[in-house]
mmCIF file of C-alpha atoms in Angstrom:
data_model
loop_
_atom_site.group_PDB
_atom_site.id
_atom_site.type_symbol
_atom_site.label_atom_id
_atom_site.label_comp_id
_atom_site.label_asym_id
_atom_site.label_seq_id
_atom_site.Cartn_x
_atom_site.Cartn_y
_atom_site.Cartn_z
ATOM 1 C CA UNK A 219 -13.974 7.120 11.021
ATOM 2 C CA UNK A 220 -10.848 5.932 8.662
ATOM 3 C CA UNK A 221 -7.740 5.419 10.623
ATOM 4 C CA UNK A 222 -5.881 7.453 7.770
ATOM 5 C CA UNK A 223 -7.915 10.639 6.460
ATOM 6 C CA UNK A 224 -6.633 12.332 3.378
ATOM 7 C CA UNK A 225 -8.171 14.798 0.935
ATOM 8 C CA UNK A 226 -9.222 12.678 -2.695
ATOM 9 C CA UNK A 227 -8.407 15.889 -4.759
ATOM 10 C CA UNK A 228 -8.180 16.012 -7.376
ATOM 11 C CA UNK A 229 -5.938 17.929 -7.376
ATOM 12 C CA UNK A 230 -5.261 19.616 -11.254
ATOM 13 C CA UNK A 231 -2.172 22.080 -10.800
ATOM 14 C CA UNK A 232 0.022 23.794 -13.517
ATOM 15 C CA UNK A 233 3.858 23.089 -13.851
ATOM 16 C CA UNK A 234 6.072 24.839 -11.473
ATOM 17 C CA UNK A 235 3.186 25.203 -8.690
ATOM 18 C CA UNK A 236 3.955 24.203 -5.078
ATOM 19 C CA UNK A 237 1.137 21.732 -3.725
ATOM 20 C CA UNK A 238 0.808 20.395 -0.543
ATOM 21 C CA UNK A 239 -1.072 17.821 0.543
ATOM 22 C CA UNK A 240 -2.526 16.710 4.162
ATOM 23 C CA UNK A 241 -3.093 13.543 6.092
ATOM 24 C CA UNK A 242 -4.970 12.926 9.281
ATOM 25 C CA UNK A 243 -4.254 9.769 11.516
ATOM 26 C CA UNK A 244 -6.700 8.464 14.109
ATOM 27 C CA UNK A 245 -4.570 5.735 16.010
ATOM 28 C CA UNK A 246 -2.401 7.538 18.667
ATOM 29 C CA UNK A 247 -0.111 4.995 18.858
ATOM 30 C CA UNK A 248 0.990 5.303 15.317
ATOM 31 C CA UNK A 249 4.659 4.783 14.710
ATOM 32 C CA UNK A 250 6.021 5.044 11.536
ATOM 33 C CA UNK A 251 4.681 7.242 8.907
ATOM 34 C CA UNK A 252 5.184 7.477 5.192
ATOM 35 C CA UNK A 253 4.327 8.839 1.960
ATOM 36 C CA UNK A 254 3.768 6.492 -1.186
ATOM 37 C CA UNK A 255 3.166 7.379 -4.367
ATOM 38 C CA UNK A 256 1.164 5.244 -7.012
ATOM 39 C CA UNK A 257 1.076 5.918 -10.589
ATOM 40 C CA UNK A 258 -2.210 4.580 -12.440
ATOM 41 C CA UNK A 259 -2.519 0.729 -12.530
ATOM 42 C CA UNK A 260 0.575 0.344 -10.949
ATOM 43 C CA UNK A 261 2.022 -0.529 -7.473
ATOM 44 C CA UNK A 262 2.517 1.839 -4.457
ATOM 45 C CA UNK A 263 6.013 2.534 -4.309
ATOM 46 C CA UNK A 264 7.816 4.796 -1.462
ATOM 47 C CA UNK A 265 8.430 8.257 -1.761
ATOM 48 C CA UNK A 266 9.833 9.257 1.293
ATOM 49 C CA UNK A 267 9.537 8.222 5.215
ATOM 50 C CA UNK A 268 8.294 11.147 7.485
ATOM 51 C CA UNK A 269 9.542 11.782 10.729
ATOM 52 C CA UNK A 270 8.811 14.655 13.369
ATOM 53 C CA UNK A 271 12.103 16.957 12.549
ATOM 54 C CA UNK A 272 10.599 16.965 8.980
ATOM 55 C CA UNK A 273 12.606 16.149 6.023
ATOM 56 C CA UNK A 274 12.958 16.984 2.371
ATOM 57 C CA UNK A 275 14.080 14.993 -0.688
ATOM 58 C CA UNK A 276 14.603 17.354 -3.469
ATOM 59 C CA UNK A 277 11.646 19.487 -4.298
ATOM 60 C CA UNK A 278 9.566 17.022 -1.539
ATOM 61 C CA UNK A 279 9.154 17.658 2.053
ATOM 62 C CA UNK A 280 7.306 15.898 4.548
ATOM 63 C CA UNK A 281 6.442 17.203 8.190
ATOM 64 C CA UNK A 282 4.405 15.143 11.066
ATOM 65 C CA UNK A 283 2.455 16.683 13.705
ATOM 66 C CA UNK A 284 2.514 14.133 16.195
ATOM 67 C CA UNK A 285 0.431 16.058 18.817
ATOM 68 C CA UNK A 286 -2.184 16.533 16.228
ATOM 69 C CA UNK A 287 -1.801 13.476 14.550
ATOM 70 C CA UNK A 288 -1.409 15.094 11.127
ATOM 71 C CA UNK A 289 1.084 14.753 8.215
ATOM 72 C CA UNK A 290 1.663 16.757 5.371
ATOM 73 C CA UNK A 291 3.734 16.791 2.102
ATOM 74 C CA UNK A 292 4.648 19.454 0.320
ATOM 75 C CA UNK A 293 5.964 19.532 -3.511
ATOM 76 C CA UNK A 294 7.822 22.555 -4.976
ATOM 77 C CA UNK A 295 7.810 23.206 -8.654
ATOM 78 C CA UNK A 296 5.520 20.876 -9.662
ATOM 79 C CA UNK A 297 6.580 18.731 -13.029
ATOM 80 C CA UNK A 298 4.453 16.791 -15.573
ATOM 81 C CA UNK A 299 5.807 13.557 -14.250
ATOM 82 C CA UNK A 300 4.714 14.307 -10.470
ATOM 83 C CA UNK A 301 1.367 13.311 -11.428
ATOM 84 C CA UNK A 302 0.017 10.053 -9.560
ATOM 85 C CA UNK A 303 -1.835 9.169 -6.536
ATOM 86 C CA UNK A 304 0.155 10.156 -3.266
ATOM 87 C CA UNK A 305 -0.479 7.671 -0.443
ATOM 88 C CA UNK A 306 -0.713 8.695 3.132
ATOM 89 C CA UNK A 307 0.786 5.440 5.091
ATOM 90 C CA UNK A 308 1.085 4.435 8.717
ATOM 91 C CA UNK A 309 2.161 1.665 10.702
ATOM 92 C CA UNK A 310 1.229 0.653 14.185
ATOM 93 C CA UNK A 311 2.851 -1.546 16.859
ATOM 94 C CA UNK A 312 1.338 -5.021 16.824
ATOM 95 C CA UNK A 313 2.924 -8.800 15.379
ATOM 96 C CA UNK A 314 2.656 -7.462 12.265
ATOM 97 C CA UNK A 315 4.289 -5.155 10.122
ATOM 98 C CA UNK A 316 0.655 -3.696 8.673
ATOM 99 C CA UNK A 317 0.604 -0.436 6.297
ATOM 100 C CA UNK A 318 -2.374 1.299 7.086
ATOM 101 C CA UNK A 319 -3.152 3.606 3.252
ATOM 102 C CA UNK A 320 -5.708 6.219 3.645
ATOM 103 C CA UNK A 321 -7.206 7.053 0.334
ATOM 104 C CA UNK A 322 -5.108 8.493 -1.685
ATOM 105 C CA UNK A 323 -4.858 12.315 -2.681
ATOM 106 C CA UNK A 324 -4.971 12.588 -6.979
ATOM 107 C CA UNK A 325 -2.519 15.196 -8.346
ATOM 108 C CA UNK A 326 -2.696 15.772 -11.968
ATOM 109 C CA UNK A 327 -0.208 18.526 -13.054
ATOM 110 C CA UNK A 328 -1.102 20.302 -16.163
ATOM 111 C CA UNK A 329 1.536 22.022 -18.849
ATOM 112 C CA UNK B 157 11.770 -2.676 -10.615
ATOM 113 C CA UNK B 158 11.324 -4.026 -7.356
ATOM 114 C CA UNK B 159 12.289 -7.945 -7.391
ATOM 115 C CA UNK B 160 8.976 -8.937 -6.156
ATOM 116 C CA UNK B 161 6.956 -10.723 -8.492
ATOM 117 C CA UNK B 162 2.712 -11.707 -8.667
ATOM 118 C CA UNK B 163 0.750 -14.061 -10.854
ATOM 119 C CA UNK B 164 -1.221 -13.785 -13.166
ATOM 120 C CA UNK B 165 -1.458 -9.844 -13.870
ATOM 121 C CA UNK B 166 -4.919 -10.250 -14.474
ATOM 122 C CA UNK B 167 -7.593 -12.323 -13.473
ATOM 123 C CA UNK B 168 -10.829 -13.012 -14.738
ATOM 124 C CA UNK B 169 -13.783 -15.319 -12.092
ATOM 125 C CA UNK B 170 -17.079 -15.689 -11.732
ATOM 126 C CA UNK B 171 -18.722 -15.530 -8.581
ATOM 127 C CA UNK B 172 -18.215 -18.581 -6.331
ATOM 128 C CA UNK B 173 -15.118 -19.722 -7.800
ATOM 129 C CA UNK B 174 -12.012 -19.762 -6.224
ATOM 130 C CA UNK B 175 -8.528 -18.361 -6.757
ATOM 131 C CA UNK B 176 -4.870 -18.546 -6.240
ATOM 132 C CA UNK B 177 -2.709 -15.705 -6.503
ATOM 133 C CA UNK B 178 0.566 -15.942 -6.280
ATOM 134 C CA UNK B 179 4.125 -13.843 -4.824
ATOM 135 C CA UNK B 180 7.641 -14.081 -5.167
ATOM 136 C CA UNK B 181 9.407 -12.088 -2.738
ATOM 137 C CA UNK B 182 12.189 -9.815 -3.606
ATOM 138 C CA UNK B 183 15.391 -11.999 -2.782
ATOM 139 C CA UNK B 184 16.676 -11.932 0.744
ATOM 140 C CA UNK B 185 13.139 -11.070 2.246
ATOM 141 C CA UNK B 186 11.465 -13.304 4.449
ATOM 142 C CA UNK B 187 8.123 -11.383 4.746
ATOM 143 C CA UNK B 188 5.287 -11.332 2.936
ATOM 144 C CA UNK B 189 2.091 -9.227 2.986
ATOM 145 C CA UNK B 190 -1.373 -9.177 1.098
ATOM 146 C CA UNK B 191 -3.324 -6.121 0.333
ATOM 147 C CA UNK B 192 -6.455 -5.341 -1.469
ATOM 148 C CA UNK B 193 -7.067 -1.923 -3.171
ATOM 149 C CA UNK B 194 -10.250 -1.502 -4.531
ATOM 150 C CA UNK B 195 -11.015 0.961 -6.955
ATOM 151 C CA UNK B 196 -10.592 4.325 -5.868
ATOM 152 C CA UNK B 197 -9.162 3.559 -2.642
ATOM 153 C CA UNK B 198 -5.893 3.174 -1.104
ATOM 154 C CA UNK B 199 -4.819 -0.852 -0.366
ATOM 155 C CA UNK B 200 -6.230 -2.818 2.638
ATOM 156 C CA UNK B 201 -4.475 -5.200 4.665
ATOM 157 C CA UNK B 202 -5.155 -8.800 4.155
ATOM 158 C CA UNK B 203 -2.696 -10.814 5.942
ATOM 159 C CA UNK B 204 0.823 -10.694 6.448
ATOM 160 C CA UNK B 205 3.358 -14.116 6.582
ATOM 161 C CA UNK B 206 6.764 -14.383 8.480
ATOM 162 C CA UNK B 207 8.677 -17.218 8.048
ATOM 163 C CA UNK B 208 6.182 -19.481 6.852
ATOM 164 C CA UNK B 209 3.332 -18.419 9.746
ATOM 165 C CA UNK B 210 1.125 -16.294 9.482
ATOM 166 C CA UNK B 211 2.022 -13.208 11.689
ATOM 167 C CA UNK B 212 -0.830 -10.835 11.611
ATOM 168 C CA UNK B 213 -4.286 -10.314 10.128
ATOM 169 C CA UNK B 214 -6.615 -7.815 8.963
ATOM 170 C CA UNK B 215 -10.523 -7.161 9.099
ATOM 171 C CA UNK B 216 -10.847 -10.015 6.256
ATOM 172 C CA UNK B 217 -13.009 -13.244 6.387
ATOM 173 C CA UNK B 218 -11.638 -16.751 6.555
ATOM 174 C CA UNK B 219 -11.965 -17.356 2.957
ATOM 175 C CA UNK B 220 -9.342 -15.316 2.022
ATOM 176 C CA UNK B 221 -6.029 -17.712 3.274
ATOM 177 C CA UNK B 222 -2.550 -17.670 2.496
ATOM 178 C CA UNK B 223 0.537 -19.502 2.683
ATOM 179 C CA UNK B 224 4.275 -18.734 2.736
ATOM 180 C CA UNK B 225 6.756 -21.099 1.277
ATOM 181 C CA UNK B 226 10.372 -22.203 2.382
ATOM 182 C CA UNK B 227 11.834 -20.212 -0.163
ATOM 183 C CA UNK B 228 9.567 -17.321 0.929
ATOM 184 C CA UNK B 229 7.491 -17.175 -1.797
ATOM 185 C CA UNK B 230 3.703 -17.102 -1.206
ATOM 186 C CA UNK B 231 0.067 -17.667 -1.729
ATOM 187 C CA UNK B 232 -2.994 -16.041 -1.201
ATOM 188 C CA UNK B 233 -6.486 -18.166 -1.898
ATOM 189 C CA UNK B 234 -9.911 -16.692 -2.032
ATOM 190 C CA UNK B 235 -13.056 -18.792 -1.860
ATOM 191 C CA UNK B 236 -16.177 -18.281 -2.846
ATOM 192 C CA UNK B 237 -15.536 -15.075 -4.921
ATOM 193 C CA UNK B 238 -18.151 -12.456 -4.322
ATOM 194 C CA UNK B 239 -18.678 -9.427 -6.798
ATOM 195 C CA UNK B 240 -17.089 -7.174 -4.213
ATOM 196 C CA UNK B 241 -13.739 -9.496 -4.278
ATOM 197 C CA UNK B 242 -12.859 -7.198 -7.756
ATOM 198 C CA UNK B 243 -9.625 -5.457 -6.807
ATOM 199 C CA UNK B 244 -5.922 -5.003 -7.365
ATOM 200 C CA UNK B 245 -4.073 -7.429 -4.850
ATOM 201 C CA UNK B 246 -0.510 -6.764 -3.734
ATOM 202 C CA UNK B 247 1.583 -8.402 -2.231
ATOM 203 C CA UNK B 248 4.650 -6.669 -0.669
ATOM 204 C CA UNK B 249 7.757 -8.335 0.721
ATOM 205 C CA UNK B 250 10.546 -7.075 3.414
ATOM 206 C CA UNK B 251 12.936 -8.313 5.814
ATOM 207 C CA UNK B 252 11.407 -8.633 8.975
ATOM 208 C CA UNK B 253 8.445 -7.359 10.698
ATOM 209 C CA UNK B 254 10.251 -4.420 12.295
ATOM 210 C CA UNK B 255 8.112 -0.936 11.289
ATOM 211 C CA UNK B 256 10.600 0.903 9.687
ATOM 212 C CA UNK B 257 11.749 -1.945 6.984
ATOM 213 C CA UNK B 258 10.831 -0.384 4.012
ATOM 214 C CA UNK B 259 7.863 -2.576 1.980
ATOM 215 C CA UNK B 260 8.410 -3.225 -1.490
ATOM 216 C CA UNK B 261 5.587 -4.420 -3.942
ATOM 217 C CA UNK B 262 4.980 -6.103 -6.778
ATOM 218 C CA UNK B 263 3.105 -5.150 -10.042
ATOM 219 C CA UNK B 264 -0.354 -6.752 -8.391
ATOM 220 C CA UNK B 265 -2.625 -9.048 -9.909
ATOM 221 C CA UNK B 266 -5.909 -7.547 -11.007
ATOM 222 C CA UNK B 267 -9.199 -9.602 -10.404
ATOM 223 C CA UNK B 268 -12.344 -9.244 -11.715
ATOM 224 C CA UNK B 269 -15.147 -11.311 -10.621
ATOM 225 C CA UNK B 270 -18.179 -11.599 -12.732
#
């Protein structure tokens, strides 16, 4: 079983749709949690951390589950440029800093 | 634009060579880790480097190594290429190893092993 369990998608939505996408983590001991988002050939970069009060950025909002180990993020009128690879990401304690990804969940949003 | 920096962009070895890729941390940041995203899936950790030692390590064999500079920068060297080696390699820097430091990373070096 993957530590970090997404859906692959794609996803193919029109403009001004709301989305949401969900995450599944395996490691209770999880500690951070993010969501990255990674436009083709290019690096991840971070969209927004995730914590267990929830939190929005805009038309984004992220929510984790801790007692079922599940994250989610949820995008509100969709635009062209949303499209990209989103990035489930956790961390665990340990020496190092390590970013577990799971796959990666393709949205493609359509005009 | 990040500040962190990888050479070459693109890489092209045949099977049982070796290769050096290379990282310059965003300025300020004394930590350094490798990833490896293969095609259709999201990056896997390689190795990370703090302050010049290596400070963690993922399910990768010895002959992928790496090395952190003075001035931060670092290395990552992978021997004897195998086909399955073809990936996008990142490296991302931050300050610290504490889990909430934000990671950033650089453009990645694509490698291709023939």
């Amino acid at each position: 079983r993957k530590e970090v369990e997404q859906d692959p998608g794609p996803f193919n939505v029109p403009e001004g749709a709301t989305v949401a996408f969900n995450c599944t983590y395996s490691n209770s001991a999880s500690q951070s949690f993010f969501w990255y988002r990674q436009d083709c050939r290019k690096e991840p970069k971070l969209l927004m951390s995730v914590y267990s009060s929830g939190n929005e950025d805009g038309r984004f909002t992220a929510q984790l589950n801790r007692a079922s180990q599940y994250i989610s993020l949820l995008i509100r009128d969709s635009k062209l440029s949303d499209s990209a690879t989103y990035l489930c990401v956790v961390t665990t304690p340990g020496s190092a800093r390590q970013l577990t990804f799971g796959s990666g969940t393709q949205l493609t949003v359509l005009p | 634009e990040t500040g962190v920096t990888q050479s070459p962009t693109h890489l092209i070895k045949t099977r049982g060579q070796q290769v050096t890729l290379r990282c310059s941390s965003q300025s300020g940041h004394n930590t350094v880790s490798w990833y490896q995203q293969a095609l259709g899936q999201g990056p896997q950790f390689i190795f990370q480097y703090y302050r010049e030692e290596e400070n963690g390590r993922g399910n990768f064999p010895p002959r992928f190594s790496g090395l952190q500079f003075p001035n931060y920068s670092s290395e990552l060297n992978v021997n004897a290429l195998e086909l399955d080696d073809s990936a996008l390699y990142l490296c991302a820097s931050s300050t610290g190893t504490a889990l909430n430091t934000e990671a950033f990373f650089g453009q990645g070096t694509r490698l291709t092993v023939v």
